[in-house]
mmCIF file of C-alpha atoms in Angstrom:
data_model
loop_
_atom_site.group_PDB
_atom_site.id
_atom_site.type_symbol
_atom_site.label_atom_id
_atom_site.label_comp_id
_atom_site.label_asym_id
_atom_site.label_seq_id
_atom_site.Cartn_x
_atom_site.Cartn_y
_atom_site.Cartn_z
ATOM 1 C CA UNK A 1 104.966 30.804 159.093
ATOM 2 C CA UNK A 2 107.503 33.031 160.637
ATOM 3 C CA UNK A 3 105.935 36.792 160.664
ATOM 4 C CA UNK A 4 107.957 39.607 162.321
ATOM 5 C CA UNK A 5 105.802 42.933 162.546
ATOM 6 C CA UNK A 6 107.633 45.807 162.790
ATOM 7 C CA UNK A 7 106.211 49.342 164.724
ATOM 8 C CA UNK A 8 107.230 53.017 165.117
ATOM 9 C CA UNK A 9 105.659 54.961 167.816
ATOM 10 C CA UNK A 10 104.071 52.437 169.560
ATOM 11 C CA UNK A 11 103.326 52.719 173.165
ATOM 12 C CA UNK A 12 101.030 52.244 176.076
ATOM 13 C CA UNK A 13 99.144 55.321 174.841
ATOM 14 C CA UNK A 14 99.484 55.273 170.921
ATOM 15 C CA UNK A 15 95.923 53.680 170.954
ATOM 16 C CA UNK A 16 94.565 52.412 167.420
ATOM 17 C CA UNK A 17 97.984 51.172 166.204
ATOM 18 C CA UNK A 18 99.021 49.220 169.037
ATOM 19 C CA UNK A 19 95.756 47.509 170.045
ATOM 20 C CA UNK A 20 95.663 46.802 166.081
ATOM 21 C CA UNK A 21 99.428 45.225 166.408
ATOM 22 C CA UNK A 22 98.899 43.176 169.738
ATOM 23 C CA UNK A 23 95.612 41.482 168.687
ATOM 24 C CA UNK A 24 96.807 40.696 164.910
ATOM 25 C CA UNK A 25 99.940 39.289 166.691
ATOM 26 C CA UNK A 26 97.924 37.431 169.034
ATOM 27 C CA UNK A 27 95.743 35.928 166.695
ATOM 28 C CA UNK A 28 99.061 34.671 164.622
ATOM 29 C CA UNK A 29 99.975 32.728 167.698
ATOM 30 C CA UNK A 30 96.659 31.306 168.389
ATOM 31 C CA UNK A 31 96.328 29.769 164.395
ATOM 32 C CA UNK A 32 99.987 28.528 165.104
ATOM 33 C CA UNK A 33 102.092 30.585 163.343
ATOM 34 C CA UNK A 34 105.389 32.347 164.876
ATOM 35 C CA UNK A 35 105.121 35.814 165.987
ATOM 36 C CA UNK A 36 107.785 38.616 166.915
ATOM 37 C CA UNK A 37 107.715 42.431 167.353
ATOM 38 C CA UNK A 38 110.267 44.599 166.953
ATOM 39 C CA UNK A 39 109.540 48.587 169.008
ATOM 40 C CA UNK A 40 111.337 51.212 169.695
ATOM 41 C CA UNK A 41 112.806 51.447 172.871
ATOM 42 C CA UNK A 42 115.106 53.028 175.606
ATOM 43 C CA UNK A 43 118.039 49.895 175.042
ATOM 44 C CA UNK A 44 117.837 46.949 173.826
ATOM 45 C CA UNK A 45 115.911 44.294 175.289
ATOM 46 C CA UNK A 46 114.572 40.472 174.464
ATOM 47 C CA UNK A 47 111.546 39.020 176.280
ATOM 48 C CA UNK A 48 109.076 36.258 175.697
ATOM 49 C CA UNK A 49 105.706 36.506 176.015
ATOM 50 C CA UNK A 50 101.998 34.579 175.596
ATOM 51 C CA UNK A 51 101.732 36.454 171.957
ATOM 52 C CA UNK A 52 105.221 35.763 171.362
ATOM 53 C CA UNK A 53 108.791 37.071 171.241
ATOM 54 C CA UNK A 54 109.148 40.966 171.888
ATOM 55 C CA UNK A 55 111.850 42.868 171.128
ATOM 56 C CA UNK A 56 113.038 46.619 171.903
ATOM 57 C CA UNK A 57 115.748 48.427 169.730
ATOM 58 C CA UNK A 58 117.180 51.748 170.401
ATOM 59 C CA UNK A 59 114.919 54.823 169.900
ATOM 60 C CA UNK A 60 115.198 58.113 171.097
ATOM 61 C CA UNK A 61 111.911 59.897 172.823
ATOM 62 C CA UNK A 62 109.828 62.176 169.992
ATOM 63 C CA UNK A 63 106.820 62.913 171.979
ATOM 64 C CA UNK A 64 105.697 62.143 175.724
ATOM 65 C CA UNK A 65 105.189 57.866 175.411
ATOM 66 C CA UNK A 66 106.346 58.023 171.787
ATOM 67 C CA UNK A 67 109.510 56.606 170.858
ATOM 68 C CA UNK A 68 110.490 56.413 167.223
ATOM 69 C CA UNK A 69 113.819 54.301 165.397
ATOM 70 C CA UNK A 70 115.919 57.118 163.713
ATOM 71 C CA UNK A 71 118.523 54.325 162.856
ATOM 72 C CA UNK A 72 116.929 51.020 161.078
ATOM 73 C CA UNK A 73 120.217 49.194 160.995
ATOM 74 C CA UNK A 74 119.534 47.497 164.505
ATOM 75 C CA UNK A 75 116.364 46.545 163.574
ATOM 76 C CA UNK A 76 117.973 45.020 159.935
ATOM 77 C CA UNK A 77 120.107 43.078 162.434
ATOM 78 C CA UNK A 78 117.426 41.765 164.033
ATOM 79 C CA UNK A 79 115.684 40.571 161.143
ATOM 80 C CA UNK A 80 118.908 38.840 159.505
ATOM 81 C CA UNK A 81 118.432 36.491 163.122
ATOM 82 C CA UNK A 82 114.637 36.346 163.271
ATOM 83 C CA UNK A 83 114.900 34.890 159.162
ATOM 84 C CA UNK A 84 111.249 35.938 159.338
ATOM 85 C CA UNK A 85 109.269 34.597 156.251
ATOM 86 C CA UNK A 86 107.143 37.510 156.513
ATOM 87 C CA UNK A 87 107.599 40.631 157.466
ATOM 88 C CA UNK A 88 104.495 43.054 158.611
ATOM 89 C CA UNK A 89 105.495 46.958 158.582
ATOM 90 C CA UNK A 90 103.468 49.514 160.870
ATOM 91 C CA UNK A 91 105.294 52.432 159.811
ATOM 92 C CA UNK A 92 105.604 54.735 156.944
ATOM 93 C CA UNK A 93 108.876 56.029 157.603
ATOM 94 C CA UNK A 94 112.197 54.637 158.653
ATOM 95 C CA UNK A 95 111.047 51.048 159.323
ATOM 96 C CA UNK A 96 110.199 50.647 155.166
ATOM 97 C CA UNK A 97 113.565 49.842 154.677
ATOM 98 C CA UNK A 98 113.104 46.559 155.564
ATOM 99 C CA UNK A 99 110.945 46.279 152.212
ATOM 100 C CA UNK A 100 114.555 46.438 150.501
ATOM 101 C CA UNK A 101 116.016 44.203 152.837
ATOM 102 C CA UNK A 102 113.234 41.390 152.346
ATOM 103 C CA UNK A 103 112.906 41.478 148.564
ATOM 104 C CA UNK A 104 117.108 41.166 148.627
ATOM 105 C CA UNK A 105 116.797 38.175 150.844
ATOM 106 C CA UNK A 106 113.341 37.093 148.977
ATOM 107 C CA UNK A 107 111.388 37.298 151.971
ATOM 108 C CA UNK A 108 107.847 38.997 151.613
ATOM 109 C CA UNK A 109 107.023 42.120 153.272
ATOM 110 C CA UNK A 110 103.525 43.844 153.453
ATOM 111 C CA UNK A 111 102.709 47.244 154.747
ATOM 112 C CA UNK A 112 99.641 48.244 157.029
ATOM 113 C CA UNK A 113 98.965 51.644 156.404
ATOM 114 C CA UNK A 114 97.790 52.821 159.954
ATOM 115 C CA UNK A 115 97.126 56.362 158.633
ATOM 116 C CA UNK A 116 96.513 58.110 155.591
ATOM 117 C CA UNK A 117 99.726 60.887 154.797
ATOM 118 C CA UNK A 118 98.314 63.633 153.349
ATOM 119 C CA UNK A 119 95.477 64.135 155.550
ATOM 120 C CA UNK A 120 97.873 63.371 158.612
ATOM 121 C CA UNK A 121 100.306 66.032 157.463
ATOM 122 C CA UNK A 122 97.872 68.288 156.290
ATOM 123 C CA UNK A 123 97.903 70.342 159.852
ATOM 124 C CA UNK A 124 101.040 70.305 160.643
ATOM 125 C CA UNK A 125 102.123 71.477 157.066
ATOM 126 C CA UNK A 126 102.087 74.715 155.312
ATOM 127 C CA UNK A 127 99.448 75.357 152.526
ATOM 128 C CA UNK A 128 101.720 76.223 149.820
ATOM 129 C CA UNK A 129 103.223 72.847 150.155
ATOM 130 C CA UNK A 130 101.567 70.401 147.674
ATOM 131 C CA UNK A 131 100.916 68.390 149.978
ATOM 132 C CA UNK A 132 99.001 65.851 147.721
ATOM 133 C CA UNK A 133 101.987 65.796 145.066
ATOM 134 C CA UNK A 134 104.334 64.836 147.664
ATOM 135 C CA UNK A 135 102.554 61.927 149.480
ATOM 136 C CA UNK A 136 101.496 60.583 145.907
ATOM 137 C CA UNK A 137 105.500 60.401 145.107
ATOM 138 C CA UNK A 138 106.559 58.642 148.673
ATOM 139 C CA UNK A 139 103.043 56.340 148.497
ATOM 140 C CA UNK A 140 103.909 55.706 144.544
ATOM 141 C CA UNK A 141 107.774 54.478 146.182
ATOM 142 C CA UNK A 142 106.095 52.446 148.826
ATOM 143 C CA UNK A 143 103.491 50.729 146.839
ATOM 144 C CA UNK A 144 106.648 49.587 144.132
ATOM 145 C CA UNK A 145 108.539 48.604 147.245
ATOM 146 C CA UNK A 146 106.406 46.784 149.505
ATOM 147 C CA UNK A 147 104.665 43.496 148.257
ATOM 148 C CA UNK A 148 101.078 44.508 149.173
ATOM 149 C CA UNK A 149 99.783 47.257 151.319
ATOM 150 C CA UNK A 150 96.956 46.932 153.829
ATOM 151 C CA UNK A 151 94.634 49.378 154.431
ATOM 152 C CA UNK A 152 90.858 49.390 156.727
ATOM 153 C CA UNK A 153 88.983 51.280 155.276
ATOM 154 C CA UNK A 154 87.760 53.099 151.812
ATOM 155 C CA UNK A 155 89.249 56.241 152.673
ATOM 156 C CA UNK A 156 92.867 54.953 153.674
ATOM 157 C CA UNK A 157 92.503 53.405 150.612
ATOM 158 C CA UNK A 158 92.016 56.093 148.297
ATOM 159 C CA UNK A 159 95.641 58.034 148.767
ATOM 160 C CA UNK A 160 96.952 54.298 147.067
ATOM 161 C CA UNK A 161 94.087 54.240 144.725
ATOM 162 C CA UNK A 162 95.491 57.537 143.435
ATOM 163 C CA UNK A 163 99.065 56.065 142.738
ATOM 164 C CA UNK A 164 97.598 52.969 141.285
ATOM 165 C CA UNK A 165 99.355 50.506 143.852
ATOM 166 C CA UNK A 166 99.803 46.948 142.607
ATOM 167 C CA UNK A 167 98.853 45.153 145.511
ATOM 168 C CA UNK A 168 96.331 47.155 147.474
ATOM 169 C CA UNK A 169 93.902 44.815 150.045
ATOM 170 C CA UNK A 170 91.680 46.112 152.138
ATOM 171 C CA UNK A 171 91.321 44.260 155.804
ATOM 172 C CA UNK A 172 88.686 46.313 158.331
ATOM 173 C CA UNK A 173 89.754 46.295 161.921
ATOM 174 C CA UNK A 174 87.539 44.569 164.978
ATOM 175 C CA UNK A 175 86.535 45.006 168.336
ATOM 176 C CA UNK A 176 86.940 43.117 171.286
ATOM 177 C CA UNK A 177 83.360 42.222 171.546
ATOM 178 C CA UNK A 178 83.456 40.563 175.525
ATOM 179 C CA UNK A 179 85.015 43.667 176.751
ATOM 180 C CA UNK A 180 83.337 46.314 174.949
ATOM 181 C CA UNK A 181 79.394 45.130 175.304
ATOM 182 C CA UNK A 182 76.615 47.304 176.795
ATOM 183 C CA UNK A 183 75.956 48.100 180.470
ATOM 184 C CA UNK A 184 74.181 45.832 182.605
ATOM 185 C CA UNK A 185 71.274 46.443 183.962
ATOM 186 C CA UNK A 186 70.938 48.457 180.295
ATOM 187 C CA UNK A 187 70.787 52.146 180.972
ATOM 188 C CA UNK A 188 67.202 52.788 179.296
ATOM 189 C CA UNK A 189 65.820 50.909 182.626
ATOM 190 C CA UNK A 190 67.755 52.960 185.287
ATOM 191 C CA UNK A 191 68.012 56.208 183.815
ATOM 192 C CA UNK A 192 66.628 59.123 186.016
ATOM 193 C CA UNK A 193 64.558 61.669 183.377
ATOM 194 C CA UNK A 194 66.543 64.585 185.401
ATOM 195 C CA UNK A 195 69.496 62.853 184.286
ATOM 196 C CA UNK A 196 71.938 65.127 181.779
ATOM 197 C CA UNK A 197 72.373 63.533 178.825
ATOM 198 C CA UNK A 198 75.643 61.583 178.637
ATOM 199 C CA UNK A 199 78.603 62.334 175.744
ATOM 200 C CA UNK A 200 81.961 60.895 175.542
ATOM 201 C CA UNK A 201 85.079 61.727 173.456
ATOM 202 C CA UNK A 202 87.632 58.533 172.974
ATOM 203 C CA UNK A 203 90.757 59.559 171.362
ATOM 204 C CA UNK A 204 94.195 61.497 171.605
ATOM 205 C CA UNK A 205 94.300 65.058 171.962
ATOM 206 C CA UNK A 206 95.809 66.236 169.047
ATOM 207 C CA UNK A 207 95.226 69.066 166.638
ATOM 208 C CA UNK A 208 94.017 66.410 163.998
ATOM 209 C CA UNK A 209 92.036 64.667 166.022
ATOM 210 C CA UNK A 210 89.926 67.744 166.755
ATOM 211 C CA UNK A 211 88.814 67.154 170.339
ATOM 212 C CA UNK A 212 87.876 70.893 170.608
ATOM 213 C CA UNK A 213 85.102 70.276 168.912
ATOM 214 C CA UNK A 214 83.640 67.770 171.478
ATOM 215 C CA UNK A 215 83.468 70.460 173.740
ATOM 216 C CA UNK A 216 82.486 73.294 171.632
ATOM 217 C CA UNK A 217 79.388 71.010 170.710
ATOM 218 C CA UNK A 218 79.037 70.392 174.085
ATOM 219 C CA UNK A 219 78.458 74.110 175.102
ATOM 220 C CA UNK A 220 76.563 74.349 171.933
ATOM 221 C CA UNK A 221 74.091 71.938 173.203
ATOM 222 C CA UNK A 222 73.962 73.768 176.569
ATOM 223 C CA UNK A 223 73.401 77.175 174.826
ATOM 224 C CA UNK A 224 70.083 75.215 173.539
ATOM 225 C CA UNK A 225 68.997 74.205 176.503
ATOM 226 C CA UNK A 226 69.850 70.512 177.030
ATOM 227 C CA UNK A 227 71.445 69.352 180.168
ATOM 228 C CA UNK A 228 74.658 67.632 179.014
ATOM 229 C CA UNK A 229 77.996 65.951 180.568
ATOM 230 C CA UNK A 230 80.814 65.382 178.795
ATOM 231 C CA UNK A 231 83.424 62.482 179.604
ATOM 232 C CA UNK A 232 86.996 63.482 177.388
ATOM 233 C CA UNK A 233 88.840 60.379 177.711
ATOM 234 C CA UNK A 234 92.668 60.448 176.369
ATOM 235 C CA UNK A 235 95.557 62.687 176.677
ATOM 236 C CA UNK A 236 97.789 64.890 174.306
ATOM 237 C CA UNK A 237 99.189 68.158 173.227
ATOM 238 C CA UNK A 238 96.039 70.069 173.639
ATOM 239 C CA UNK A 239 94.988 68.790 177.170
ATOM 240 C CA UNK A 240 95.609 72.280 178.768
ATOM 241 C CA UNK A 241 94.244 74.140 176.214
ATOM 242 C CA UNK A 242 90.773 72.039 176.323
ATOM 243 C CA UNK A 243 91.081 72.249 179.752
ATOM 244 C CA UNK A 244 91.486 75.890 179.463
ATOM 245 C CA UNK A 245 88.628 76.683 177.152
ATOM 246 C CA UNK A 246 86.372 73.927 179.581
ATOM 247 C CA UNK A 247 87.017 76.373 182.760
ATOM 248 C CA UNK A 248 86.424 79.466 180.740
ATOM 249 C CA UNK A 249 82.980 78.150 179.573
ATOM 250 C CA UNK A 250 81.983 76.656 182.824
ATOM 251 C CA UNK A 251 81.072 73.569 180.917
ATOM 252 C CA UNK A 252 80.221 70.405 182.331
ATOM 253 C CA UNK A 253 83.382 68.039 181.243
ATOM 254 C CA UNK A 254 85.418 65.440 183.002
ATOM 255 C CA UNK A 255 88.972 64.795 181.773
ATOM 256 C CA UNK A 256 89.903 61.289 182.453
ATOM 257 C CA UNK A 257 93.277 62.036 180.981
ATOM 258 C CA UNK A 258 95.412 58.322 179.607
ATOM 259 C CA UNK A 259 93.269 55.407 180.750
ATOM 260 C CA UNK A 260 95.240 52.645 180.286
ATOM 261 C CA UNK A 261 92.664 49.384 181.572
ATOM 262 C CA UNK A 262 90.173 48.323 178.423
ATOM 263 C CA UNK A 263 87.712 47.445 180.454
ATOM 264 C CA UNK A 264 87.870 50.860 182.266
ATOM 265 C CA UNK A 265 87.228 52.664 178.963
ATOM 266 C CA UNK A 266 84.392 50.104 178.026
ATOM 267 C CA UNK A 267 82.736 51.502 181.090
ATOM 268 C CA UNK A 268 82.784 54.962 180.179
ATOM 269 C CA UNK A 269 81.946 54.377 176.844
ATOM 270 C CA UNK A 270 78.655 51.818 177.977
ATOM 271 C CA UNK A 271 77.987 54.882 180.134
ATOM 272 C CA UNK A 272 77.492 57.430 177.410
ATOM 273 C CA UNK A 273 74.223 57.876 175.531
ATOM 274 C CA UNK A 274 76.269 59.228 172.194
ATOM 275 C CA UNK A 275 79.911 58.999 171.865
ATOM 276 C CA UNK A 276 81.343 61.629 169.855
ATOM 277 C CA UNK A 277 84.071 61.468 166.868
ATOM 278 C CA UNK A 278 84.414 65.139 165.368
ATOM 279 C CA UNK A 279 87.831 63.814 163.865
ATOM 280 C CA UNK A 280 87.612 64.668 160.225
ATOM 281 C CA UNK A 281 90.925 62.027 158.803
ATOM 282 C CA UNK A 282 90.634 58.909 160.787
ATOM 283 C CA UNK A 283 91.587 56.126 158.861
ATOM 284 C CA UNK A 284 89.457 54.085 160.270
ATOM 285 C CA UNK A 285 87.865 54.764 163.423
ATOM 286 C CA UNK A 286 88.603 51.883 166.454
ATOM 287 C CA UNK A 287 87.359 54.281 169.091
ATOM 288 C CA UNK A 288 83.641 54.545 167.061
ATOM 289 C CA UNK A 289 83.603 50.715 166.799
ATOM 290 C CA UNK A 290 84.126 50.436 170.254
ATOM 291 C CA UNK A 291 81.694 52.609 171.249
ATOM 292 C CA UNK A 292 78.909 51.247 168.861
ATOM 293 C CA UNK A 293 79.927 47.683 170.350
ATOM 294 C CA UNK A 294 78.978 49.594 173.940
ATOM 295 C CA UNK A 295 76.059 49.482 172.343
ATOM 296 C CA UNK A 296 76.480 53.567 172.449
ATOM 297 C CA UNK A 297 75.533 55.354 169.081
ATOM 298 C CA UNK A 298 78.004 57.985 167.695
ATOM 299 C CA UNK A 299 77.719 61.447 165.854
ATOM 300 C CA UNK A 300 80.890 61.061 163.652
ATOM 301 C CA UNK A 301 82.384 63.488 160.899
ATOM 302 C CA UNK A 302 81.224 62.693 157.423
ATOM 303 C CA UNK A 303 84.536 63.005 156.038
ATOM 304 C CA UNK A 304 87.558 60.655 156.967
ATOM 305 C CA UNK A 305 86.938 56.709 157.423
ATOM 306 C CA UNK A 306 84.884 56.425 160.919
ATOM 307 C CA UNK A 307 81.355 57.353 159.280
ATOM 308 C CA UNK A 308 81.861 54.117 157.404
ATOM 309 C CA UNK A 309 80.946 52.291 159.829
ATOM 310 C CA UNK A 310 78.053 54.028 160.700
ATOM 311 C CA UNK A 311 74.408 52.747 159.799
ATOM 312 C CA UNK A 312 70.988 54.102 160.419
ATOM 313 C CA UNK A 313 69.646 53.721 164.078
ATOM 314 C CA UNK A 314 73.649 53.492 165.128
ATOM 315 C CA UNK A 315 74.521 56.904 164.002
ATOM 316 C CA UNK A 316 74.656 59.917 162.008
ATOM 317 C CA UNK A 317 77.373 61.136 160.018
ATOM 318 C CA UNK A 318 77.577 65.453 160.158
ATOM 319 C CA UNK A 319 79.824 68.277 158.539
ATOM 320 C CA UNK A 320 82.806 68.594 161.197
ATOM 321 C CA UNK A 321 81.772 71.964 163.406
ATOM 322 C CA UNK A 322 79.971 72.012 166.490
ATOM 323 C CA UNK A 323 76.576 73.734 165.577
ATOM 324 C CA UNK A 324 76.019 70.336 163.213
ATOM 325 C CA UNK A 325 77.731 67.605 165.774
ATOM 326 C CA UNK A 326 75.028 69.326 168.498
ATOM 327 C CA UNK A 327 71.974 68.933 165.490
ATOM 328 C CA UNK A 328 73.827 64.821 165.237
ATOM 329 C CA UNK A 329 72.901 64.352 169.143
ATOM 330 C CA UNK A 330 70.020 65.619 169.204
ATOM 331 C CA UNK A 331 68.998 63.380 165.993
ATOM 332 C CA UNK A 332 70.696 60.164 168.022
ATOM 333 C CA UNK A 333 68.460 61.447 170.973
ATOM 334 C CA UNK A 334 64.774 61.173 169.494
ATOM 335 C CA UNK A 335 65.210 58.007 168.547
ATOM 336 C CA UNK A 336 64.259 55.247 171.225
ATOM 337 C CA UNK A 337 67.560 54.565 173.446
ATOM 338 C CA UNK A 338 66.238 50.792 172.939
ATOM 339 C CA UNK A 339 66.527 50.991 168.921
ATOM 340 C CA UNK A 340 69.654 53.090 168.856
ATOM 341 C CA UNK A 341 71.218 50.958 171.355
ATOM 342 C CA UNK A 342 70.438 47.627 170.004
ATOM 343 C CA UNK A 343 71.545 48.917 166.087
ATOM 344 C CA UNK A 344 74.950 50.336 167.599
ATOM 345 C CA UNK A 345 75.824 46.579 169.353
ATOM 346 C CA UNK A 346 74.313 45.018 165.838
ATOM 347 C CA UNK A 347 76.934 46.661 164.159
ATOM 348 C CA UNK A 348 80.016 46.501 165.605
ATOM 349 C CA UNK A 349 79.347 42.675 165.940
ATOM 350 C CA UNK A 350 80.220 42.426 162.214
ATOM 351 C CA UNK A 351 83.567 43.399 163.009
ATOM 352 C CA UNK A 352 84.702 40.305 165.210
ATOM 353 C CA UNK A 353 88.695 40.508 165.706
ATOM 354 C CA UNK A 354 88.732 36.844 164.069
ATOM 355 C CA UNK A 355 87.818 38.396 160.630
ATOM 356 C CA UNK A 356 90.684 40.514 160.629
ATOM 357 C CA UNK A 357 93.397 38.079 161.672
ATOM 358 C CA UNK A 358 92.126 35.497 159.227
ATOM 359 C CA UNK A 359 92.332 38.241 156.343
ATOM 360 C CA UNK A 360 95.790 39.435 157.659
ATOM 361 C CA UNK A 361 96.797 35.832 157.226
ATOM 362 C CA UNK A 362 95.477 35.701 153.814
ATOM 363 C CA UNK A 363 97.749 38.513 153.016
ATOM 364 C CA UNK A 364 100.662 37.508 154.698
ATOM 365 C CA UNK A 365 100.593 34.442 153.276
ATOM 366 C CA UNK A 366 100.340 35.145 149.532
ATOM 367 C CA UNK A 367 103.105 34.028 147.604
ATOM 368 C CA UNK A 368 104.652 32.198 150.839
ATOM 369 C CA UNK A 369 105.859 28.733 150.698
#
């Protein structure tokens, strides 16, 4: 099978969508199957690789690392030489043309819905916009155009539940269980008692994201009395104002900024006695399974996707505002690190990157000959 996957703002620091994109194409190489990817770029350029054939098409710069195709027609091109018998669409924008171009051409196409629209636009847009209205028409359009959409998660799968999509499947991401495993010697055996206790934030800085409240429940948790560090690891529009309100505060936070080495974040997150995910919209949550396959419990918001994954012992689910993410940790904490620990690796290793490749597949393959 022939499967070109196509991808909008992917980049070195666009996290959850490209690690989601390299390993899926990876794992279509390794069960034999031919692999391309078609990015934005600065020109166009052609290269082979181990995970197979890459390729850049123009696209101006939308954000610092972002790039995003205004113009599909190159990429169209593309696809009339790739004769892809599948086509794989990480992009709910410009790139869903190519739905048209593969039902003219009778070639399947299936979109993986990275994000869920309303809830992604919901910041950024004004509140007498009805905002549900509109994403139900352009989801309602996409649903009719594409032949299935993929989604991770029960939440991502809702705003297509709504429009009663055809083809709706639901395929859960993984984790790279070798690189993200718990630190050796385990913590709970070299752990001073004087030691603060340990919190880390994974994900971009973004107003959606809400990083602020990582550090608001950090100096929540100091205002109580418990020694506390905080590791913020990622980058984005609200670095300097985090950084801002961190000096203000005199709290006790590192900013690691863009770390791009997996095995570097894996550290930091082994490191950590509860990794934190205040954001209330995640579709699905890679950073939490990442952290619970550190073996590292994790107070997430009990809205959005990421508290799905969550199960007693490996963390608590909490209304999104500091006051109740500072009650989660202190929950997390009073249970033995040994039990919390061991539950956290327990289950992220139900979310091995194999199943998701092999249920991809499934997809992808539906209807092909």
């Amino acid at each position: 099978m022939r499967v070109v996957q196509l991808a909008n703002l992917y980049s070195p620091v666009s996290g959850g969508l490209r690690t989601a994109v390299d390993r899926l194409g990876r794992g279509y190489v390794e069960a034999g199957h031919q692999r391309a990817l078609v990015i934005p770029g600065p020109t166009y350029t052609r290269r082979h690789t181990e995970a197979g054939l890459v390729i850049t098409v123009p696209g101006p710069s939308v954000a610092p690392g972002y790039r995003f195709v205004l113009d599909p027609r190159p990429v169209l091109r593309v696809l009339g030489r790739l004769r892809p018998d599948v086509i794989e669409v990480s992009d709910k924008a410009t790139l869903t043309v190519a739905a048209r171009w593969g039902r003219r051409r009778g070639v399947r196409t299936v979109l993986f819905s990275h994000e869920r629209l309303d809830a992604i636009l919901a910041p950024r847009t004004p509140g007498w916009v009805p905002l549900e209205a509109v994403a139900d028409r352009w989801n309602r359009r996409l649903a009719a155009t594409f032949d299935a959409v993929v989604v991770t998660s029960a939440f991502a799968a809702a705003e297509f539940a709504r429009v009663e999509a055809p083809v709706l499947r639901r395929v859960p991401l993984g984790v790279d269980l070798h690189t993200f495993q718990p630190a050796t010697p385990p913590l709970l055996a070299t752990a001073s008692p004087a030691s603060p206790v340990r919190l880390v934030h994974l994900g971009r800085l973004s107003t959606e994201k809400r990083p602020d409240l990582a550090l608001k429940a950090t100096a929540e948790l100091h205002r109580r009395g418990v020694p506390v560090h905080l590791d913020v690891v990622g980058d984005g529009p609200l670095s300097s104002t985090l950084r801002g309100f961190a000096q203000r505060e005199a709290l006790p936070v590192r900013f690691h900024g863009h770390v791009p080495g997996r095995a570097d974040i894996a550290r930091l997150l082994a490191n950590a006695d509860v990794a934190l995910a205040p954001c209330p919209v995640e579709s699905f949550g890679l950073a939490v399974l990442e952290a619970l396959a550190c073996g590292t419990p994790v107070v997430a918001a009990d809205r959005g996707a990421a508290y799905e994954l969550l199960v007693p012992g490996a963390g608590v689910a909490v209304p999104p505002n500091a006051e109740a993410i500072a009650d989660g940790v202190q929950q997390l904490l009073r249970l033995p690190a040994e039990r919390r620990r061991k539950a956290a690796r327990v289950r992220a290793e139900s979310y091995p990157w194999d199943a998701t490749v092999t249920g991809m597949l499934d997809v992808l393959a539906e209807g092909v000959s």
